[in-house]
Amino acid sequence: MTTVHLDINGHEHELSFDPRVTLLDALREHLSLTGTKKGCDQGQCGACTVHVDGERVLSCLMLAAQAEGRKVTTIEGLAAENGDLHPVQAAFLEHDAFQCGYCTPGQIMSAVACIREGHAGSDDEIREYMAGNLCRCGAYPHIVAAVREAAEATR
């Protein structure tokens, strides 16, 4: 057992678990933050994307202990405290950028990073920088439109 102090969505947590626990499992199984989805569990689908110190990370490939002392943001921490949606969340709703919705949290977390990184200048650039997130339903045209709109709204 190891004890880890995690800053998740602005709240401090002290957790004790096997040092082999991934950040994804710490979020879902130990903190009941189930917005981050377990897709392939091999870092290939992007459903588990979260931000660590503002950078997108595949939480299934990161040990929870590696997040010690770093700021982790999940989909649950993206909206404002008063409940106002993040512009990317609002744009996803506006453009119906989801079908089954399973990949949506990871898509949104990647989209926020894509815009913040300055990689939303064109549809081709959005597609390239969102390529690590797979949608089995094929909602890609709506996702690109939502990212484009959110990027324009935040300029």
Short mmCIF file of C-alpha atoms in Angstrom, two decimals:
data_model
loop_
_atom_site.label_atom_id
_atom_site.label_comp_id
_atom_site.label_asym_id
_atom_site.label_seq_id
_atom_site.Cartn_x
_atom_site.Cartn_y
_atom_site.Cartn_z
CA MET A 1 0.00 0.00 0.00
CA THR A 2 1.05 3.52 -0.74
CA THR A 3 -0.51 6.79 0.31
CA VAL A 4 -0.98 9.44 -2.37
CA HIS A 5 -2.21 13.03 -2.09
CA LEU A 6 -4.18 14.01 -5.16
CA ASP A 7 -5.59 17.40 -6.16
CA ILE A 8 -8.65 16.46 -8.18
CA ASN A 9 -10.81 19.28 -9.54
CA GLY A 10 -9.49 21.61 -6.84
CA HIS A 11 -10.15 19.25 -3.94
CA GLU A 12 -7.41 17.48 -2.00
CA HIS A 13 -7.70 13.73 -1.47
CA GLU A 14 -5.51 11.33 0.50
CA LEU A 15 -5.80 7.78 -0.76
CA SER A 16 -4.08 4.54 0.15
CA PHE A 17 -3.89 1.83 -2.48
CA ASP A 18 -1.64 -0.57 -4.31
CA PRO A 19 1.11 1.44 -6.06
CA ARG A 20 0.12 -0.18 -9.37
CA VAL A 21 -3.29 1.57 -9.41
CA THR A 22 -3.74 3.75 -12.48
CA LEU A 23 -5.02 7.29 -12.28
CA LEU A 24 -8.14 6.11 -14.13
CA ASP A 25 -8.91 3.44 -11.53
CA ALA A 26 -8.15 5.85 -8.67
CA LEU A 27 -10.67 8.30 -10.12
CA ARG A 28 -13.38 5.76 -10.87
CA GLU A 29 -12.95 3.11 -8.19
CA HIS A 30 -11.58 5.09 -5.22
CA LEU A 31 -13.19 8.53 -5.73
CA SER A 32 -16.37 7.52 -7.61
CA LEU A 33 -15.63 10.06 -10.33
CA THR A 34 -17.09 7.96 -13.13
CA GLY A 35 -17.22 10.70 -15.77
CA THR A 36 -13.81 9.59 -17.01
CA LYS A 37 -14.51 6.46 -19.03
CA LYS A 38 -12.58 3.22 -19.27
CA GLY A 39 -12.52 2.33 -22.95
CA CYS A 40 -9.71 0.18 -24.28
CA ASP A 41 -7.58 0.44 -21.08
CA GLN A 42 -4.53 0.43 -23.39
CA GLY A 43 -4.19 4.12 -24.28
CA GLN A 44 -5.59 3.75 -27.76
CA CYS A 45 -9.14 5.18 -27.61
CA GLY A 46 -8.78 8.38 -25.53
CA ALA A 47 -11.99 7.81 -23.54
CA CYS A 48 -10.00 8.23 -20.31
CA THR A 49 -8.48 11.63 -21.19
CA VAL A 50 -8.04 14.01 -18.23
CA HIS A 51 -5.81 17.03 -17.68
CA VAL A 52 -2.78 16.85 -15.40
CA ASP A 53 -1.28 20.28 -14.78
CA GLY A 54 -3.27 21.46 -17.80
CA GLU A 55 -1.88 18.84 -20.20
CA ARG A 56 -4.05 16.08 -21.61
CA VAL A 57 -3.14 12.65 -20.28
CA LEU A 58 -4.49 9.17 -20.89
CA SER A 59 -5.35 8.26 -17.32
CA CYS A 60 -5.30 4.53 -18.04
CA LEU A 61 -1.56 4.78 -18.78
CA MET A 62 -0.60 6.92 -15.77
CA LEU A 63 -0.13 5.56 -12.28
CA ALA A 64 -2.04 7.48 -9.63
CA ALA A 65 1.21 7.89 -7.70
CA GLN A 66 2.62 9.86 -10.66
CA ALA A 67 -0.09 12.46 -10.09
CA GLU A 68 1.12 13.18 -6.53
CA GLY A 69 1.37 16.95 -6.06
CA ARG A 70 -0.07 17.71 -9.51
CA LYS A 71 -3.44 19.23 -10.43
CA VAL A 72 -5.83 16.77 -12.07
CA THR A 73 -8.95 17.97 -13.86
CA THR A 74 -11.67 15.56 -14.93
CA ILE A 75 -14.88 16.19 -16.84
CA GLU A 76 -16.60 16.69 -13.47
CA GLY A 77 -14.31 19.65 -12.79
CA LEU A 78 -14.69 21.42 -16.12
CA ALA A 79 -17.94 23.34 -15.59
CA ALA A 80 -18.03 26.45 -13.42
CA GLU A 81 -18.95 26.03 -9.76
CA ASN A 82 -22.31 27.71 -10.45
CA GLY A 83 -23.09 25.00 -12.98
CA ASP A 84 -22.41 27.00 -16.12
CA LEU A 85 -21.01 24.68 -18.74
CA HIS A 86 -17.53 25.16 -20.17
CA PRO A 87 -17.79 26.63 -23.72
CA VAL A 88 -16.69 23.28 -25.18
CA GLN A 89 -19.40 21.42 -23.26
CA ALA A 90 -21.99 23.94 -24.46
CA ALA A 91 -20.75 23.63 -28.06
CA PHE A 92 -20.97 19.82 -27.90
CA LEU A 93 -24.60 20.15 -26.82
CA GLU A 94 -25.32 22.78 -29.49
CA HIS A 95 -23.87 20.63 -32.28
CA ASP A 96 -25.15 17.28 -30.99
CA ALA A 97 -21.51 16.16 -30.98
CA PHE A 98 -22.22 12.79 -29.41
CA GLN A 99 -24.33 9.79 -30.17
CA CYS A 100 -23.98 7.16 -27.47
CA GLY A 101 -22.00 9.65 -25.35
CA TYR A 102 -19.48 7.15 -24.00
CA CYS A 103 -16.45 8.87 -25.53
CA THR A 104 -17.81 12.38 -24.96
CA PRO A 105 -15.96 13.18 -21.69
CA GLY A 106 -12.61 12.24 -23.24
CA GLN A 107 -13.48 14.11 -26.44
CA ILE A 108 -14.37 17.24 -24.47
CA MET A 109 -11.20 17.09 -22.35
CA SER A 110 -9.10 16.72 -25.51
CA ALA A 111 -11.02 19.51 -27.24
CA VAL A 112 -10.37 21.90 -24.35
CA ALA A 113 -6.65 21.09 -24.55
CA CYS A 114 -6.67 21.30 -28.35
CA ILE A 115 -8.05 24.85 -28.18
CA ARG A 116 -5.76 25.87 -25.32
CA GLU A 117 -2.74 24.53 -27.24
CA GLY A 118 -3.72 26.67 -30.24
CA HIS A 119 -4.49 23.74 -32.53
CA ALA A 120 -8.03 24.63 -33.56
CA GLY A 121 -7.23 26.96 -36.47
CA SER A 122 -8.86 24.81 -39.13
CA ASP A 123 -11.00 21.69 -39.41
CA ASP A 124 -7.95 19.71 -40.60
CA GLU A 125 -5.93 20.87 -37.60
CA ILE A 126 -8.77 20.00 -35.22
CA ARG A 127 -9.03 16.53 -36.78
CA GLU A 128 -5.27 16.01 -36.43
CA TYR A 129 -5.10 17.09 -32.79
CA MET A 130 -8.25 15.18 -31.85
CA ALA A 131 -7.06 12.02 -33.64
CA GLY A 132 -6.18 10.31 -30.36
CA ASN A 133 -9.84 10.17 -29.38
CA LEU A 134 -11.93 7.57 -31.14
CA CYS A 135 -15.71 7.65 -31.52
CA ARG A 136 -17.25 4.37 -32.53
CA CYS A 137 -20.53 6.09 -33.42
CA GLY A 138 -18.81 8.33 -35.97
CA ALA A 139 -19.88 11.72 -34.62
CA TYR A 140 -16.68 13.30 -35.93
CA PRO A 141 -18.28 16.01 -38.15
CA HIS A 142 -20.31 17.27 -35.18
CA ILE A 143 -17.28 17.10 -32.87
CA VAL A 144 -15.16 19.17 -35.28
CA ALA A 145 -17.97 21.72 -35.61
CA ALA A 146 -18.28 21.95 -31.82
CA VAL A 147 -14.53 22.42 -31.33
CA ARG A 148 -14.44 25.06 -34.10
CA GLU A 149 -17.32 26.97 -32.49
CA ALA A 150 -15.83 26.78 -29.00
CA ALA A 151 -12.45 27.91 -30.32
CA GLU A 152 -14.06 30.90 -32.04
CA ALA A 153 -16.07 31.74 -28.92
CA THR A 154 -12.96 31.77 -26.71
CA ARG A 155 -10.80 33.98 -28.98
#
